[in-house]
Amino acid sequence: MLPALVVHGSFPPLQRVGVVRLACCEPAGVGLHMTHWSTRSLARAAQLRGIAPTISHSEVALILRDADLQPHRSRYWKTPTPDDAFQRKAAQIIWCYERAQALAEQGEVVLCLDEKPNIQVLERRCPTYRVRPGLIEKREFEYVRHGTVNFLVKLEVHTGQMRGWCLERNDSACLRAVLPELLEAYADALRIHLIWDNGSSHVSRETLHFLRHNYPHVRVLFTPAHASWLNQAELLLRAFGARYLQRGDWASRSEFITHLEASWPEYNRLYAHPFTWSWTRPMMREWVARHSP
C-alpha cells in the first residue's frame, strides 16, 4: 500500500503517486541502465514517461520527503538462515549476554573477540587545515600508503573493558600467539565463554586443538552463519574506530601501531561500559518464526 501523500503544490495526486511508484521500482524496470535513483534522474524519468509535463528535482525531493522515501540511500545487511542451527547458536550467545553479570559474580566470564583486518596506514601528502571559526577542517585528498595492520580486540562483556593486539597476519598462528596472554588474565575463572565469528583463524583445526588441550575450561561459541552481528566485539570495533581511527594521519606503520597500543587503554578509561543488548531469546524466536520458510 502506498503511503499517504500530503504534498502541497501544483501537482495533482495522480502525478504524485506516479513519482512515488517510479521511485519504488528499479531503474531497470523502466528500461534504464542506471543502478539507483537520484532526485534529478527521477525528475527526468518522470517527464520522459509522461508522469508530469515539467517537474524539477527539488519538487521531486518534496514528494519523496512527504512519502518518507530515500532512494538515494542504502544500507548493507546480511541475511542469516533462520533454521534450527541459527536458533540454537543464537540462543546460546544471547543467554551469555543476558547473564553476563550473574556469571561474573559466580566466577565465569563472557568474552567476545573480533578482528579488524588490513587497516590501511595512511599519511596525507599535505598537512591538514584544522577547524577555525567559520571554517570546517580541510584534509588533503591524496595520501601515502604505509602498509596495513591487523587489529584484534577482546571485549569483556560484563564490564565493557577492551584489550587490543596488533597482529602481523590475520591467521591461526598469530592468533594462537596472543591467546595465552588473553586467556591467562582469567586464570582464576571457573569458565570462559568465548564468542567469535566463523573466521578462518577461529575455526581452524590448529586453533581449536590449542584451546581444547591447553584451556579446557574455555567454552567456544561461534556466531551463526551470516550473523556475526551477534558478536558484541563488532559494536566495540565500531565505537573504537569512530574515536581512534577515523580521520587519522600516520607517517609510518610503527607510528600507527604505537597509536593503537596507546588508544585502547584510553578507551577503557574514558568510554568503556557494558553494551546494552536488547535482543532477547523470546524476541529471537519470534523473529525466526516470522522469517522461516
mmCIF file of C-alpha atoms in Angstrom:
data_model
loop_
_atom_site.group_PDB
_atom_site.id
_atom_site.type_symbol
_atom_site.label_atom_id
_atom_site.label_comp_id
_atom_site.label_asym_id
_atom_site.label_seq_id
_atom_site.Cartn_x
_atom_site.Cartn_y
_atom_site.Cartn_z
ATOM 1 C CA MET A 1 0.000 0.000 0.000
ATOM 2 C CA LEU A 2 1.396 3.430 -0.930
ATOM 3 C CA PRO A 3 1.842 5.936 1.906
ATOM 4 C CA ALA A 4 -0.478 8.904 2.130
ATOM 5 C CA LEU A 5 0.853 11.898 0.220
ATOM 6 C CA VAL A 6 0.324 15.388 1.573
ATOM 7 C CA VAL A 7 2.487 17.434 -0.797
ATOM 8 C CA HIS A 8 1.106 20.888 -1.349
ATOM 9 C CA GLY A 9 1.763 22.387 -4.737
ATOM 10 C CA SER A 10 0.771 22.308 -8.373
ATOM 11 C CA PHE A 11 0.926 18.530 -8.852
ATOM 12 C CA PRO A 12 -2.339 16.571 -8.703
ATOM 13 C CA PRO A 13 -2.494 13.335 -6.676
ATOM 14 C CA LEU A 14 -2.054 11.036 -9.694
ATOM 15 C CA GLN A 15 1.193 12.730 -10.672
ATOM 16 C CA ARG A 16 2.488 12.493 -7.098
ATOM 17 C CA VAL A 17 1.563 8.812 -6.962
ATOM 18 C CA GLY A 18 3.316 8.307 -10.298
ATOM 19 C CA VAL A 19 6.545 9.795 -8.936
ATOM 20 C CA VAL A 20 6.335 7.613 -5.815
ATOM 21 C CA ARG A 21 5.707 4.461 -7.872
ATOM 22 C CA LEU A 22 8.677 5.329 -10.069
ATOM 23 C CA ALA A 23 10.932 5.826 -7.030
ATOM 24 C CA CYS A 24 9.868 2.438 -5.615
ATOM 25 C CA CYS A 25 10.920 0.468 -8.688
ATOM 26 C CA GLU A 26 14.410 -0.159 -10.027
ATOM 27 C CA PRO A 27 15.555 1.913 -12.998
ATOM 28 C CA ALA A 28 15.905 -1.343 -14.943
ATOM 29 C CA GLY A 29 12.185 -1.857 -14.510
ATOM 30 C CA VAL A 30 11.513 1.113 -16.794
ATOM 31 C CA GLY A 31 14.209 0.237 -19.321
ATOM 32 C CA LEU A 32 17.118 2.247 -17.872
ATOM 33 C CA HIS A 33 20.629 1.034 -17.051
ATOM 34 C CA MET A 34 21.196 3.268 -14.000
ATOM 35 C CA THR A 35 21.812 1.384 -10.777
ATOM 36 C CA HIS A 36 19.816 3.709 -8.495
ATOM 37 C CA TRP A 37 17.694 6.867 -8.481
ATOM 38 C CA SER A 38 18.563 10.436 -7.585
ATOM 39 C CA THR A 39 16.050 13.279 -7.449
ATOM 40 C CA ARG A 40 17.440 14.616 -10.742
ATOM 41 C CA SER A 41 17.197 11.275 -12.552
ATOM 42 C CA LEU A 42 13.691 10.732 -11.146
ATOM 43 C CA ALA A 43 12.587 14.146 -12.399
ATOM 44 C CA ARG A 44 13.993 13.388 -15.838
ATOM 45 C CA ALA A 45 12.382 9.931 -15.962
ATOM 46 C CA ALA A 46 9.021 11.312 -14.782
ATOM 47 C CA GLN A 47 8.991 13.744 -17.691
ATOM 48 C CA LEU A 48 10.087 11.149 -20.248
ATOM 49 C CA ARG A 49 7.357 8.737 -19.099
ATOM 50 C CA GLY A 50 4.679 11.405 -19.190
ATOM 51 C CA ILE A 51 4.019 11.390 -15.444
ATOM 52 C CA ALA A 52 4.408 15.173 -15.324
ATOM 53 C CA PRO A 53 4.998 17.565 -18.257
ATOM 54 C CA THR A 54 7.526 19.520 -16.199
ATOM 55 C CA ILE A 55 8.927 18.795 -12.744
ATOM 56 C CA SER A 56 12.147 19.879 -11.024
ATOM 57 C CA HIS A 57 14.405 17.782 -8.815
ATOM 58 C CA SER A 58 13.520 19.965 -5.805
ATOM 59 C CA GLU A 59 9.822 19.239 -6.390
ATOM 60 C CA VAL A 60 10.610 15.519 -6.602
ATOM 61 C CA ALA A 61 12.501 15.849 -3.309
ATOM 62 C CA LEU A 62 9.399 17.334 -1.643
ATOM 63 C CA ILE A 63 7.225 14.483 -2.925
ATOM 64 C CA LEU A 64 9.720 11.886 -1.688
ATOM 65 C CA ARG A 65 10.071 13.603 1.678
ATOM 66 C CA ASP A 66 6.341 13.519 2.331
ATOM 67 C CA ALA A 67 6.194 9.881 1.198
ATOM 68 C CA ASP A 68 9.111 9.073 3.548
ATOM 69 C CA LEU A 69 11.208 7.708 0.662
ATOM 70 C CA GLN A 70 15.004 7.997 0.384
ATOM 71 C CA PRO A 71 16.038 6.207 -2.831
ATOM 72 C CA HIS A 72 19.459 7.870 -2.739
ATOM 73 C CA ARG A 73 20.352 5.953 0.447
ATOM 74 C CA SER A 74 21.097 2.285 1.051
ATOM 75 C CA ARG A 75 22.420 0.060 3.809
ATOM 76 C CA TYR A 76 24.290 -3.243 3.661
ATOM 77 C CA TRP A 77 22.914 -6.192 5.568
ATOM 78 C CA LYS A 78 23.471 -9.933 5.815
ATOM 79 C CA THR A 79 20.694 -12.476 5.585
ATOM 80 C CA PRO A 80 21.022 -15.270 8.160
ATOM 81 C CA THR A 81 19.200 -18.531 7.539
ATOM 82 C CA PRO A 82 16.557 -18.841 10.295
ATOM 83 C CA ASP A 83 16.942 -22.598 10.747
ATOM 84 C CA ASP A 84 17.394 -24.754 13.840
ATOM 85 C CA ALA A 85 21.185 -24.229 13.811
ATOM 86 C CA PHE A 86 20.727 -20.450 13.808
ATOM 87 C CA GLN A 87 18.250 -20.605 16.667
ATOM 88 C CA ARG A 88 20.453 -22.896 18.764
ATOM 89 C CA LYS A 89 23.662 -20.884 18.294
ATOM 90 C CA ALA A 90 21.961 -17.505 18.697
ATOM 91 C CA ALA A 91 20.163 -18.632 21.877
ATOM 92 C CA GLN A 92 23.446 -19.756 23.468
ATOM 93 C CA ILE A 93 25.099 -16.391 22.753
ATOM 94 C CA ILE A 94 22.128 -14.296 23.867
ATOM 95 C CA TRP A 95 21.913 -16.352 27.067
ATOM 96 C CA CYS A 96 25.513 -15.337 27.811
ATOM 97 C CA TYR A 97 24.691 -11.668 27.252
ATOM 98 C CA GLU A 98 21.594 -11.852 29.449
ATOM 99 C CA ARG A 99 23.533 -13.460 32.291
ATOM 100 C CA ALA A 100 26.981 -11.860 31.856
ATOM 101 C CA GLN A 101 26.899 -10.035 35.195
ATOM 102 C CA ALA A 102 25.480 -13.006 37.106
ATOM 103 C CA LEU A 103 28.073 -15.315 35.550
ATOM 104 C CA ALA A 104 30.868 -12.923 36.571
ATOM 105 C CA GLU A 105 29.622 -12.992 40.154
ATOM 106 C CA GLN A 106 29.871 -16.795 40.206
ATOM 107 C CA GLY A 107 33.371 -16.883 38.712
ATOM 108 C CA GLU A 108 32.624 -17.181 34.994
ATOM 109 C CA VAL A 109 33.371 -14.579 32.329
ATOM 110 C CA VAL A 110 31.906 -13.844 28.893
ATOM 111 C CA LEU A 111 34.420 -12.619 26.298
ATOM 112 C CA CYS A 112 33.906 -11.516 22.691
ATOM 113 C CA LEU A 113 36.740 -11.479 20.142
ATOM 114 C CA ASP A 114 36.906 -9.953 16.687
ATOM 115 C CA GLU A 115 39.495 -8.622 14.246
ATOM 116 C CA LYS A 116 39.636 -5.543 12.092
ATOM 117 C CA PRO A 117 41.948 -6.898 9.376
ATOM 118 C CA ASN A 118 44.114 -4.977 6.935
ATOM 119 C CA ILE A 119 43.634 -1.486 8.339
ATOM 120 C CA GLN A 120 45.391 0.818 5.878
ATOM 121 C CA VAL A 121 48.016 3.088 7.407
ATOM 122 C CA LEU A 122 47.588 6.351 5.507
ATOM 123 C CA GLU A 123 49.531 9.600 5.596
ATOM 124 C CA ARG A 124 48.131 12.698 3.878
ATOM 125 C CA ARG A 125 50.518 14.246 1.356
ATOM 126 C CA CYS A 126 49.885 17.753 2.739
ATOM 127 C CA PRO A 127 49.116 18.901 6.294
ATOM 128 C CA THR A 128 45.501 19.069 7.412
ATOM 129 C CA TYR A 129 43.968 22.509 7.892
ATOM 130 C CA ARG A 130 42.357 22.383 11.312
ATOM 131 C CA VAL A 131 38.938 23.759 12.127
ATOM 132 C CA ARG A 132 38.642 27.536 12.513
ATOM 133 C CA PRO A 133 35.686 29.778 13.351
ATOM 134 C CA GLY A 134 33.519 29.705 10.248
ATOM 135 C CA LEU A 135 35.667 27.044 8.532
ATOM 136 C CA ILE A 136 35.454 23.262 8.707
ATOM 137 C CA GLU A 137 38.516 21.020 8.739
ATOM 138 C CA LYS A 138 40.119 20.515 5.319
ATOM 139 C CA ARG A 139 42.049 17.328 4.591
ATOM 140 C CA GLU A 140 44.294 16.548 1.647
ATOM 141 C CA PHE A 141 42.660 14.077 -0.754
ATOM 142 C CA GLU A 142 45.876 12.299 -1.782
ATOM 143 C CA TYR A 143 47.712 10.052 0.633
ATOM 144 C CA VAL A 144 50.746 7.796 1.004
ATOM 145 C CA ARG A 145 50.252 4.156 1.993
ATOM 146 C CA HIS A 146 52.425 2.673 4.742
ATOM 147 C CA GLY A 147 51.129 -0.892 4.730
ATOM 148 C CA THR A 148 48.376 -2.489 6.773
ATOM 149 C CA VAL A 149 47.790 -3.658 10.343
ATOM 150 C CA ASN A 150 45.515 -6.411 11.677
ATOM 151 C CA PHE A 151 43.909 -5.375 14.967
ATOM 152 C CA LEU A 152 42.463 -8.000 17.306
ATOM 153 C CA VAL A 153 40.165 -6.847 20.119
ATOM 154 C CA LYS A 154 38.746 -8.573 23.175
ATOM 155 C CA LEU A 155 35.608 -7.313 24.903
ATOM 156 C CA GLU A 156 34.830 -8.265 28.494
ATOM 157 C CA VAL A 157 31.062 -8.229 28.256
ATOM 158 C CA HIS A 158 30.059 -7.540 31.861
ATOM 159 C CA THR A 159 32.392 -4.508 32.187
ATOM 160 C CA GLY A 160 32.746 -3.263 28.591
ATOM 161 C CA GLN A 161 36.545 -3.170 29.020
ATOM 162 C CA MET A 162 38.643 -3.945 25.947
ATOM 163 C CA ARG A 163 42.129 -5.176 25.110
ATOM 164 C CA GLY A 164 43.836 -4.868 21.744
ATOM 165 C CA TRP A 165 46.671 -6.647 19.911
ATOM 166 C CA CYS A 166 48.334 -5.810 16.596
ATOM 167 C CA LEU A 167 48.843 -8.996 14.575
ATOM 168 C CA GLU A 168 51.384 -9.414 11.814
ATOM 169 C CA ARG A 169 48.932 -11.605 9.902
ATOM 170 C CA ASN A 170 45.283 -12.469 10.360
ATOM 171 C CA ASP A 171 45.854 -16.219 10.635
ATOM 172 C CA SER A 172 45.712 -19.017 13.166
ATOM 173 C CA ALA A 173 49.403 -18.883 14.070
ATOM 174 C CA CYS A 174 49.289 -15.182 15.015
ATOM 175 C CA LEU A 175 46.015 -15.668 16.874
ATOM 176 C CA ARG A 176 47.400 -18.587 18.889
ATOM 177 C CA ALA A 177 50.429 -16.480 19.802
ATOM 178 C CA VAL A 178 48.266 -13.982 21.730
ATOM 179 C CA LEU A 179 45.647 -16.367 23.131
ATOM 180 C CA PRO A 180 47.772 -17.267 26.201
ATOM 181 C CA GLU A 181 48.103 -13.597 27.200
ATOM 182 C CA LEU A 182 44.401 -13.101 26.536
ATOM 183 C CA LEU A 183 43.164 -16.105 28.485
ATOM 184 C CA GLU A 184 45.679 -16.193 31.326
ATOM 185 C CA ALA A 185 44.307 -12.864 32.509
ATOM 186 C CA TYR A 186 41.337 -15.013 33.598
ATOM 187 C CA ALA A 187 43.335 -17.853 35.145
ATOM 188 C CA ASP A 188 41.056 -17.857 38.197
ATOM 189 C CA ALA A 189 37.838 -18.062 36.179
ATOM 190 C CA LEU A 190 35.862 -21.282 36.563
ATOM 191 C CA ARG A 191 34.740 -20.987 32.952
ATOM 192 C CA ILE A 192 35.297 -18.680 29.993
ATOM 193 C CA HIS A 193 32.540 -18.267 27.432
ATOM 194 C CA LEU A 194 34.412 -17.183 24.274
ATOM 195 C CA ILE A 195 32.238 -15.718 21.490
ATOM 196 C CA TRP A 196 33.571 -15.103 17.997
ATOM 197 C CA ASP A 197 32.575 -15.476 14.346
ATOM 198 C CA ASN A 198 33.480 -18.158 11.819
ATOM 199 C CA GLY A 199 36.685 -16.513 10.610
ATOM 200 C CA SER A 200 39.270 -18.908 9.194
ATOM 201 C CA SER A 201 41.675 -18.351 12.107
ATOM 202 C CA HIS A 202 38.884 -19.122 14.604
ATOM 203 C CA VAL A 203 37.590 -22.341 13.058
ATOM 204 C CA SER A 204 40.985 -23.742 12.064
ATOM 205 C CA ARG A 205 41.902 -27.167 13.395
ATOM 206 C CA GLU A 206 45.078 -25.773 14.991
ATOM 207 C CA THR A 207 43.206 -23.078 16.941
ATOM 208 C CA LEU A 208 40.539 -25.449 18.250
ATOM 209 C CA HIS A 209 43.140 -28.087 19.139
ATOM 210 C CA PHE A 210 45.168 -25.445 21.017
ATOM 211 C CA LEU A 211 42.160 -24.359 23.067
ATOM 212 C CA ARG A 212 40.954 -27.886 23.734
ATOM 213 C CA HIS A 213 44.309 -29.117 25.057
ATOM 214 C CA ASN A 214 45.506 -26.027 26.897
ATOM 215 C CA TYR A 215 42.329 -24.329 28.097
ATOM 216 C CA PRO A 216 39.636 -26.980 28.649
ATOM 217 C CA HIS A 217 37.566 -24.528 30.712
ATOM 218 C CA VAL A 218 37.025 -22.342 27.614
ATOM 219 C CA ARG A 219 33.606 -22.781 26.013
ATOM 220 C CA VAL A 220 33.830 -21.642 22.401
ATOM 221 C CA LEU A 221 30.646 -20.201 20.871
ATOM 222 C CA PHE A 222 30.515 -19.443 17.139
ATOM 223 C CA THR A 223 28.012 -16.956 15.765
ATOM 224 C CA PRO A 224 25.598 -18.428 13.188
ATOM 225 C CA ALA A 225 26.438 -18.066 9.512
ATOM 226 C CA HIS A 226 25.816 -14.506 8.239
ATOM 227 C CA ALA A 227 25.099 -13.344 11.795
ATOM 228 C CA SER A 228 28.437 -12.014 13.010
ATOM 229 C CA TRP A 229 26.460 -9.007 14.317
ATOM 230 C CA LEU A 230 25.608 -11.236 17.293
ATOM 231 C CA ASN A 231 29.218 -10.686 18.391
ATOM 232 C CA GLN A 232 29.356 -7.618 20.646
ATOM 233 C CA ALA A 233 33.004 -7.121 19.683
ATOM 234 C CA GLU A 234 31.660 -5.685 16.406
ATOM 235 C CA LEU A 235 29.946 -2.963 18.447
ATOM 236 C CA LEU A 236 33.248 -2.357 20.217
ATOM 237 C CA LEU A 237 35.191 -2.025 16.958
ATOM 238 C CA ARG A 238 32.614 0.445 15.649
ATOM 239 C CA ALA A 239 32.789 2.564 18.814
ATOM 240 C CA PHE A 240 36.580 2.382 18.962
ATOM 241 C CA GLY A 241 37.067 3.129 15.261
ATOM 242 C CA ALA A 242 34.833 6.201 15.350
ATOM 243 C CA ARG A 243 37.028 7.750 18.033
ATOM 244 C CA TYR A 244 40.519 6.473 17.249
ATOM 245 C CA LEU A 245 40.715 5.520 13.559
ATOM 246 C CA GLN A 246 38.601 7.937 11.555
ATOM 247 C CA ARG A 247 40.442 10.996 10.158
ATOM 248 C CA GLY A 248 43.772 9.704 11.431
ATOM 249 C CA ASP A 249 47.114 10.520 9.801
ATOM 250 C CA TRP A 250 50.210 8.392 10.432
ATOM 251 C CA ALA A 251 53.711 8.738 8.994
ATOM 252 C CA SER A 252 54.611 5.043 9.345
ATOM 253 C CA ARG A 253 53.245 1.643 10.246
ATOM 254 C CA SER A 254 55.149 1.634 13.538
ATOM 255 C CA GLU A 255 53.624 5.016 14.430
ATOM 256 C CA PHE A 256 50.152 3.603 13.784
ATOM 257 C CA ILE A 257 50.840 0.546 15.950
ATOM 258 C CA THR A 258 52.050 2.835 18.746
ATOM 259 C CA HIS A 259 48.829 4.810 18.371
ATOM 260 C CA LEU A 260 46.683 1.675 18.690
ATOM 261 C CA GLU A 261 48.596 0.420 21.710
ATOM 262 C CA ALA A 262 48.053 3.757 23.467
ATOM 263 C CA SER A 263 44.428 4.111 22.357
ATOM 264 C CA TRP A 264 42.745 1.048 23.824
ATOM 265 C CA PRO A 265 43.759 1.898 27.437
ATOM 266 C CA GLU A 266 42.413 5.414 26.872
ATOM 267 C CA TYR A 267 39.157 3.974 25.534
ATOM 268 C CA ASN A 268 38.825 1.921 28.721
ATOM 269 C CA ARG A 269 39.455 4.970 30.853
ATOM 270 C CA LEU A 270 37.092 7.340 29.049
ATOM 271 C CA TYR A 271 34.399 5.357 27.280
ATOM 272 C CA ALA A 272 34.215 1.681 28.278
ATOM 273 C CA HIS A 273 30.840 0.479 29.526
ATOM 274 C CA PRO A 274 28.757 -2.681 29.061
ATOM 275 C CA PHE A 275 26.817 -2.547 25.819
ATOM 276 C CA THR A 276 23.046 -2.536 26.123
ATOM 277 C CA TRP A 277 21.819 -5.687 24.402
ATOM 278 C CA SER A 278 18.052 -5.569 23.841
ATOM 279 C CA TRP A 279 17.535 -8.612 21.561
ATOM 280 C CA THR A 280 16.289 -11.311 23.930
ATOM 281 C CA ARG A 281 15.785 -15.014 23.279
ATOM 282 C CA PRO A 282 11.961 -14.644 23.020
ATOM 283 C CA MET A 283 12.446 -11.819 20.502
ATOM 284 C CA MET A 284 14.860 -14.011 18.552
ATOM 285 C CA ARG A 285 12.369 -16.883 18.450
ATOM 286 C CA GLU A 286 9.620 -14.540 17.240
ATOM 287 C CA TRP A 287 11.964 -13.288 14.508
ATOM 288 C CA VAL A 288 12.758 -16.866 13.437
ATOM 289 C CA ALA A 289 9.030 -17.716 13.320
ATOM 290 C CA ARG A 290 8.337 -14.716 11.055
ATOM 291 C CA HIS A 291 11.214 -15.415 8.650
ATOM 292 C CA SER A 292 11.188 -19.200 8.480
ATOM 293 C CA PRO A 293 10.028 -20.620 5.141
#
